JSON list of C-alpha atoms in Angstrom, two decimals:
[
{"chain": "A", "resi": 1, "resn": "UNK", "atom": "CA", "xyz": [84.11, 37.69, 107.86]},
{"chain": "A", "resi": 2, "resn": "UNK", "atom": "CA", "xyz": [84.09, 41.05, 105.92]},
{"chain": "A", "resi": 3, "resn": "UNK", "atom": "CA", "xyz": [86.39, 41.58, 103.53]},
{"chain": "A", "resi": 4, "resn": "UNK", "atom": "CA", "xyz": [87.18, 43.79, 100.30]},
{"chain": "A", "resi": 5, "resn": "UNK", "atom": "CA", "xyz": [85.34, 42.80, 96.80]},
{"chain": "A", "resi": 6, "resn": "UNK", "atom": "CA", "xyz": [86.64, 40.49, 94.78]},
{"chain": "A", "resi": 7, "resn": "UNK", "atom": "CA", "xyz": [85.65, 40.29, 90.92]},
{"chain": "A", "resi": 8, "resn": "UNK", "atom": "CA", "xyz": [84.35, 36.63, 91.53]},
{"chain": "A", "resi": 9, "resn": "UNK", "atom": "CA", "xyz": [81.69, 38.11, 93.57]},
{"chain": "A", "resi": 10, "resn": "UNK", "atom": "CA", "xyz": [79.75, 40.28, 91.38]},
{"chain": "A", "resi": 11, "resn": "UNK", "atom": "CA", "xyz": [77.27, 37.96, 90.36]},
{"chain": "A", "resi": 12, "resn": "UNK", "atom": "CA", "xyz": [75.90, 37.63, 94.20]},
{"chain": "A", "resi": 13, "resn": "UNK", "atom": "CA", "xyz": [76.21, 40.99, 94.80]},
{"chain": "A", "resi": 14, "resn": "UNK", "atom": "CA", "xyz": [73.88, 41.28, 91.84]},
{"chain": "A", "resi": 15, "resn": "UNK", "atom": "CA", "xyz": [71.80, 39.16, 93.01]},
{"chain": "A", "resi": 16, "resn": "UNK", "atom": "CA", "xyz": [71.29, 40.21, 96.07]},
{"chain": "A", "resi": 17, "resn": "UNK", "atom": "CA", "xyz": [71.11, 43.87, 94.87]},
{"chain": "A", "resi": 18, "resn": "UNK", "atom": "CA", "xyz": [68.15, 43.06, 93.04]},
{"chain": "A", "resi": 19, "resn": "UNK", "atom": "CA", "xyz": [66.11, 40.76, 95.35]},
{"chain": "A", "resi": 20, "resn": "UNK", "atom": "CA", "xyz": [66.94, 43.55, 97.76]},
{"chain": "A", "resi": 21, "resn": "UNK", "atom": "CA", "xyz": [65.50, 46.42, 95.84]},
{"chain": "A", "resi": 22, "resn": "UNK", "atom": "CA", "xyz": [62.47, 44.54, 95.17]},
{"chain": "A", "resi": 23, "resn": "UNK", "atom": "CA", "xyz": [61.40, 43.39, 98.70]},
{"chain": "A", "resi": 24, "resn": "UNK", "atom": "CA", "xyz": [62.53, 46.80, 100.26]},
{"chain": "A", "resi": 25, "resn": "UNK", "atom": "CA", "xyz": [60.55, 48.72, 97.17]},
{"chain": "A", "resi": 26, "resn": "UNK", "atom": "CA", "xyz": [57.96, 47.40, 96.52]},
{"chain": "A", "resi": 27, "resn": "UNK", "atom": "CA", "xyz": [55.95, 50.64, 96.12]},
{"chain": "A", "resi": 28, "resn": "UNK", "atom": "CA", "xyz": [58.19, 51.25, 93.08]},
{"chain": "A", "resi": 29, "resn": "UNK", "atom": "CA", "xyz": [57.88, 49.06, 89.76]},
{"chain": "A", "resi": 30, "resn": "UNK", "atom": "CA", "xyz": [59.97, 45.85, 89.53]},
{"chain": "A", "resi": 31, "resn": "UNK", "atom": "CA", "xyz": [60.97, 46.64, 86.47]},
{"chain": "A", "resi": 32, "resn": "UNK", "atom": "CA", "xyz": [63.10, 50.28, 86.90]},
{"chain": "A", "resi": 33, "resn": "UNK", "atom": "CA", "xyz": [65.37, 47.40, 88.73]},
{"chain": "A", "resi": 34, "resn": "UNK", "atom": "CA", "xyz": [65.27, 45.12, 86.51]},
{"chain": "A", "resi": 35, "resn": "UNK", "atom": "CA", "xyz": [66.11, 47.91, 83.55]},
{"chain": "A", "resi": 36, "resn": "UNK", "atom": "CA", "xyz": [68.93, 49.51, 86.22]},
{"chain": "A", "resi": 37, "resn": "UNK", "atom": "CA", "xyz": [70.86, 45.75, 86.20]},
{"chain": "A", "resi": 38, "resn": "UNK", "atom": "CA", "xyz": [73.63, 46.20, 83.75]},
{"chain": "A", "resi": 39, "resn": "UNK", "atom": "CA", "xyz": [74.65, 49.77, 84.61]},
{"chain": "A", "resi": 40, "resn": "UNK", "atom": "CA", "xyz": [74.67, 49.37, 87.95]},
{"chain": "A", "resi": 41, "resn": "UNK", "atom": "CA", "xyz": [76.33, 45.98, 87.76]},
{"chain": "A", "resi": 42, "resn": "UNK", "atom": "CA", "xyz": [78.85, 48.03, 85.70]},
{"chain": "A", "resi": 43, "resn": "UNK", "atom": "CA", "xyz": [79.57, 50.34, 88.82]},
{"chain": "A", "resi": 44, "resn": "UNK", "atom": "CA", "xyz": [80.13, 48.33, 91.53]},
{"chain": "A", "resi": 45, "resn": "UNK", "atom": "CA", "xyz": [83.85, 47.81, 90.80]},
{"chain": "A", "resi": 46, "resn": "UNK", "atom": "CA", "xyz": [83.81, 50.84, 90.51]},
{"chain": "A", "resi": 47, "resn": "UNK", "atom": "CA", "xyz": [82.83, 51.66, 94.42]},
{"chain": "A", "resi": 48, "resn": "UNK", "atom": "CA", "xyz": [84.45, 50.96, 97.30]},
{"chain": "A", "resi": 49, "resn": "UNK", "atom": "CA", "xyz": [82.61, 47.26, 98.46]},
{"chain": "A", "resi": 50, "resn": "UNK", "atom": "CA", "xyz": [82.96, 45.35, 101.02]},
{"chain": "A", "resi": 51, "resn": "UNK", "atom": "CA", "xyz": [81.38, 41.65, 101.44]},
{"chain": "A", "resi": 52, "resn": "UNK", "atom": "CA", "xyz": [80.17, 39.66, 104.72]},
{"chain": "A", "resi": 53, "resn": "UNK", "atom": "CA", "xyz": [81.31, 36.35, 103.86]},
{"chain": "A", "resi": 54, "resn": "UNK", "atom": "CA", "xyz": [79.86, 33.37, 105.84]},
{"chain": "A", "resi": 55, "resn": "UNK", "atom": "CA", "xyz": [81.71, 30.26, 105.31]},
{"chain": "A", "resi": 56, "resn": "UNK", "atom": "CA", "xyz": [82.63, 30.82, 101.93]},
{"chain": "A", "resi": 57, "resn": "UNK", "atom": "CA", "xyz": [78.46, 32.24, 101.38]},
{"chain": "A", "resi": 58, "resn": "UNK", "atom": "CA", "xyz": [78.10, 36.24, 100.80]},
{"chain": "A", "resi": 59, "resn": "UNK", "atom": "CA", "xyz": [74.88, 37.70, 102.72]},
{"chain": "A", "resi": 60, "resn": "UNK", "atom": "CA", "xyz": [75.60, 41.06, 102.02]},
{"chain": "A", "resi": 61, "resn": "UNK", "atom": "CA", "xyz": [77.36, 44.08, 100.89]},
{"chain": "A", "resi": 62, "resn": "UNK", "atom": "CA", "xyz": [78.00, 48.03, 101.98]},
{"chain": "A", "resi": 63, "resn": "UNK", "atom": "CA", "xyz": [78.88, 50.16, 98.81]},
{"chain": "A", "resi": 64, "resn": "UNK", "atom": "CA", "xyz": [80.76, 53.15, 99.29]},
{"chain": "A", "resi": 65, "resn": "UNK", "atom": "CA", "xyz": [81.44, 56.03, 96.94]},
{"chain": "A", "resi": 66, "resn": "UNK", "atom": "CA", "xyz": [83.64, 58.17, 99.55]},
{"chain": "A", "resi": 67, "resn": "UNK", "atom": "CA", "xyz": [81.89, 58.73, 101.85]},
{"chain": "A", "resi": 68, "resn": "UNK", "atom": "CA", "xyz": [78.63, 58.46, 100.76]},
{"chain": "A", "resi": 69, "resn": "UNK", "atom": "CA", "xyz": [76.97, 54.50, 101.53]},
{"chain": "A", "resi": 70, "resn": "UNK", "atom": "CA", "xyz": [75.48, 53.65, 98.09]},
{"chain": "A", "resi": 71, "resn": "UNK", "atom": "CA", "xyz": [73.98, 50.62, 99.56]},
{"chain": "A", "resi": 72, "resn": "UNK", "atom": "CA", "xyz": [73.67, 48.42, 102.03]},
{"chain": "A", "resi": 73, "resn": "UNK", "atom": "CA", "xyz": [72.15, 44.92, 101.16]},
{"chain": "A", "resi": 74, "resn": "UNK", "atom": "CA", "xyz": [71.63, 42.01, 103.29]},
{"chain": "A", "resi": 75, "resn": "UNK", "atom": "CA", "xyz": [70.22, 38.66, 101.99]},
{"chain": "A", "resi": 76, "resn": "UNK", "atom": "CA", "xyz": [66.52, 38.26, 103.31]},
{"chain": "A", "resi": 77, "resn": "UNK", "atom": "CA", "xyz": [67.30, 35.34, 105.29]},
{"chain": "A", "resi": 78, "resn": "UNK", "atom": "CA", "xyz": [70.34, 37.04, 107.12]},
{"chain": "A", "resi": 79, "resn": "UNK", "atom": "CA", "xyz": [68.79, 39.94, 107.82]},
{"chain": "A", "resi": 80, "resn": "UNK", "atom": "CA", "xyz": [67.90, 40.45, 111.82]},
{"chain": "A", "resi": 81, "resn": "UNK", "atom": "CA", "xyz": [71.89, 39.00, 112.55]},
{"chain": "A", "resi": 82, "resn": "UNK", "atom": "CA", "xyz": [74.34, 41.95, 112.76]},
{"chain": "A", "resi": 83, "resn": "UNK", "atom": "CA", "xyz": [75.15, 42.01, 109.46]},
{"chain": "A", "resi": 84, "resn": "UNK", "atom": "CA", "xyz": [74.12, 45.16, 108.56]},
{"chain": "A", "resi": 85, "resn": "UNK", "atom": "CA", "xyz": [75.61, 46.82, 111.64]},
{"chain": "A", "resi": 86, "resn": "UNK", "atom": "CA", "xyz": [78.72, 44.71, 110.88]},
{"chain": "A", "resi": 87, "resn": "UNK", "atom": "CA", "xyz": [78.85, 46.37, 107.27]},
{"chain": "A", "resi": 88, "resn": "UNK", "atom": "CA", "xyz": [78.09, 50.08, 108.77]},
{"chain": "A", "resi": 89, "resn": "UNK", "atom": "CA", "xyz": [80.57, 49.52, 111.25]},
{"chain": "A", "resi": 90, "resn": "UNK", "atom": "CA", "xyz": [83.23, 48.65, 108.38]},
{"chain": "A", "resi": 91, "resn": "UNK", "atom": "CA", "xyz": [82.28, 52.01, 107.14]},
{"chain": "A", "resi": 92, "resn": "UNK", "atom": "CA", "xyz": [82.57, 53.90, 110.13]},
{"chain": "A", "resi": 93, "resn": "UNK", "atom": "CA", "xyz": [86.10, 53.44, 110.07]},
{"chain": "A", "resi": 94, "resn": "UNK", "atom": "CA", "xyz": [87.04, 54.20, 107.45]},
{"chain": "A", "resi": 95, "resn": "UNK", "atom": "CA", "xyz": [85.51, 57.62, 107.20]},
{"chain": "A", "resi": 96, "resn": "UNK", "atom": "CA", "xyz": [84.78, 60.95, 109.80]},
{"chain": "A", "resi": 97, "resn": "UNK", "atom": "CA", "xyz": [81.08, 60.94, 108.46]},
{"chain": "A", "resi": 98, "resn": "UNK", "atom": "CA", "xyz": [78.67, 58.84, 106.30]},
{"chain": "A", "resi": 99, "resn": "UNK", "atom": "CA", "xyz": [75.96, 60.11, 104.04]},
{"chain": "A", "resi": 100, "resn": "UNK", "atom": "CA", "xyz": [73.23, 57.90, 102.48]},
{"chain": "A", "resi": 101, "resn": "UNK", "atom": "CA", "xyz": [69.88, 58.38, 101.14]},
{"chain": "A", "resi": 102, "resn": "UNK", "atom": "CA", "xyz": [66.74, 55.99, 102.07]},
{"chain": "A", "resi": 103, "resn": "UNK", "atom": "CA", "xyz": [63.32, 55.99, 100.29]},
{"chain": "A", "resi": 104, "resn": "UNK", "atom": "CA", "xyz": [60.84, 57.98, 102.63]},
{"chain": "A", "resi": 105, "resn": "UNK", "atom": "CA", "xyz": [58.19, 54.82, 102.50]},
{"chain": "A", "resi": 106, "resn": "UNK", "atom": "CA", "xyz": [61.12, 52.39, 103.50]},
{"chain": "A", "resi": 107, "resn": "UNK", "atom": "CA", "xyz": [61.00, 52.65, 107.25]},
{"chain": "A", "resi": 108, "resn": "UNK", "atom": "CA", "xyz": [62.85, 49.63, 107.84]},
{"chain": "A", "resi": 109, "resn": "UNK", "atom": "CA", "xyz": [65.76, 51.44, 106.56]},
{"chain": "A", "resi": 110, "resn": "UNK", "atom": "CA", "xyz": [65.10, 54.63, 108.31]},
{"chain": "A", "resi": 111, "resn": "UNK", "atom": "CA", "xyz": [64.83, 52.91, 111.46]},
{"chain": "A", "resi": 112, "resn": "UNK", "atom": "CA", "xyz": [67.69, 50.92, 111.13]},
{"chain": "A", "resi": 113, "resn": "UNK", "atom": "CA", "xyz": [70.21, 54.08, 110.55]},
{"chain": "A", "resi": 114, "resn": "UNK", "atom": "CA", "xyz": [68.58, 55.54, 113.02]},
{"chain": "A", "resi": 115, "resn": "UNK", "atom": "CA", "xyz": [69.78, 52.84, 115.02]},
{"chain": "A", "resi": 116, "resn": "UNK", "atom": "CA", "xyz": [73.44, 52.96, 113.84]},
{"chain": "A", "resi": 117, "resn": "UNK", "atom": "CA", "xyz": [73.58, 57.10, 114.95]},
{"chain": "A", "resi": 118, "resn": "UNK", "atom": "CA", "xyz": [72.39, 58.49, 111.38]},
{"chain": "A", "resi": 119, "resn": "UNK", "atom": "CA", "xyz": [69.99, 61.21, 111.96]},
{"chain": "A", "resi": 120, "resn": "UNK", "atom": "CA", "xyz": [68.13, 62.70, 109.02]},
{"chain": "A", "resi": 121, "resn": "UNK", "atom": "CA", "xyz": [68.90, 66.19, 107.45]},
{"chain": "A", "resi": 122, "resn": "UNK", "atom": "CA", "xyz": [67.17, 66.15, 104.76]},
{"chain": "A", "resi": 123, "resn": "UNK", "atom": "CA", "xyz": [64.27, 65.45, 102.10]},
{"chain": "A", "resi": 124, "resn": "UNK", "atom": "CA", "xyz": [64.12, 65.33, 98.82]},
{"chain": "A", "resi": 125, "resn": "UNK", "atom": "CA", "xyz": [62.40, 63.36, 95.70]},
{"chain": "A", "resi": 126, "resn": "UNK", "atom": "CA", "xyz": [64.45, 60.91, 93.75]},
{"chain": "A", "resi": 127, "resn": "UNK", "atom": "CA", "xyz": [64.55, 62.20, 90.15]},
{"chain": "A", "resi": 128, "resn": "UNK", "atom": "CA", "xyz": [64.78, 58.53, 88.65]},
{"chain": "A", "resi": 129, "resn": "UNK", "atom": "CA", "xyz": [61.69, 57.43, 90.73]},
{"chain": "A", "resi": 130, "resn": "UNK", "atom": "CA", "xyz": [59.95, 60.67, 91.79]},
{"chain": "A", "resi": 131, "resn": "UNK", "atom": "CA", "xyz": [59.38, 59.56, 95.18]},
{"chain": "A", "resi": 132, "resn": "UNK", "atom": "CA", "xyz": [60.38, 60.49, 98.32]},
{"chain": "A", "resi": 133, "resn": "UNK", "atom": "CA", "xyz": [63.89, 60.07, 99.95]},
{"chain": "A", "resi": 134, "resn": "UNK", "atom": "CA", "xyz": [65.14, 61.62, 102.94]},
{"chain": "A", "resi": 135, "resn": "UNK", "atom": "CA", "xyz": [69.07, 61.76, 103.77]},
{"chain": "A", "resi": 136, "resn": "UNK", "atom": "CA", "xyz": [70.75, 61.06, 106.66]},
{"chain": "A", "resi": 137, "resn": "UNK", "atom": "CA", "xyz": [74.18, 61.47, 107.71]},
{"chain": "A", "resi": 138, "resn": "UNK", "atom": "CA", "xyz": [76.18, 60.25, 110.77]},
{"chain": "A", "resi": 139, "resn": "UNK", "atom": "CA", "xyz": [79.30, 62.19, 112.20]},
{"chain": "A", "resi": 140, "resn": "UNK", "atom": "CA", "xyz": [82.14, 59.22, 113.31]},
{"chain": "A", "resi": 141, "resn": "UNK", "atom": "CA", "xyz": [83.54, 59.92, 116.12]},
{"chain": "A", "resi": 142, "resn": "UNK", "atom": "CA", "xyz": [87.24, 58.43, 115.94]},
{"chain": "A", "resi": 143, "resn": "UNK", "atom": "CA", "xyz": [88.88, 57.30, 119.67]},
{"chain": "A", "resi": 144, "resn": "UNK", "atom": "CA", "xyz": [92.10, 56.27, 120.03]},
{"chain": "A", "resi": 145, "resn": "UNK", "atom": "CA", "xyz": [93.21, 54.69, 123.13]},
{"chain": "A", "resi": 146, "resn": "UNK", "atom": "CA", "xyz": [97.15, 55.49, 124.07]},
{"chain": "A", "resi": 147, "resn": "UNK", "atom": "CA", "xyz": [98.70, 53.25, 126.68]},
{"chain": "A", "resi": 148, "resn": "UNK", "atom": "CA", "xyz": [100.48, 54.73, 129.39]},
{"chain": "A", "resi": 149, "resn": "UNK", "atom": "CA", "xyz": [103.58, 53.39, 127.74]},
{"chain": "A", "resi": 150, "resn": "UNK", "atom": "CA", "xyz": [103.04, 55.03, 124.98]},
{"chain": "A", "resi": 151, "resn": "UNK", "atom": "CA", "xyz": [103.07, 58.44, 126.32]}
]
């Protein structure tokens, strides 16, 4: 089940924002995470969050500040299972378009936006890591179905 954040679930969401960044990073030191923890685990409530729950278990989380995804985190061993789609999907309607920037070196990440209709317009380096990052951005397209009866 998605749903919206609660306040009891920071500490997973921590948790799995930092086992996250390390396995999908490793090409940058451990430790920027590690020294990012408390600010950015003073942000989330601050963003838009929403939580796949799995019998009471969270395996991930899409952060959204507008319309701009400031992450999208699956535990490792959920990962492969929709949930990530599920999350994007979430996203997608709520908003016309969705921005979010991926490390260049992380092609796991590229591929999978890729895969949800992102398409990349841009590159850039990261001034907190110096390393690459491209952006992509996907345009929602919004259908509503009217019934006959309804017209």
């Amino acid at each position: 089940m998605i749903r919206e954040y609660q306040t009891k679930d920071l500490d997973a969401i921590m948790t799995i924002w930092l086992q996250g960044n390390e396995q999908a990073h490793n090409f940058i030191d451990p430790e920027f995470f590690k020294q990012n923890f408390e600010l950015v685990k003073m942000l989330i409530p601050m963003s838009t969050i929403y939580v796949q729950d799995i019998n009471g278990v969270m395996v991930g989380f899409i952060g959204l500040t507008e319309n701009y995804i400031s992450g999208l985190y699956v535990e490792k061993n959920s990962r492969h299972q929709g949930t990530g789609s599920a999350l994007v999907e979430k996203a997608k309607q709520r908003h016309n378009e969705l921005m979010v920037h991926v490390y260049k070196q992380n092609s796991d990440a590229i591929n999978f936006y890729l895969s949800q209709n992102f398409e990349i317009v841009g590159e850039s380096i990261n001034e907190e890591t110096n390393h690459p990052e491209i952006l992509m951005r996907c345009n929602v397209e919004h259908k509503v179905k009217i019934g006959k009866c309804a017209l």
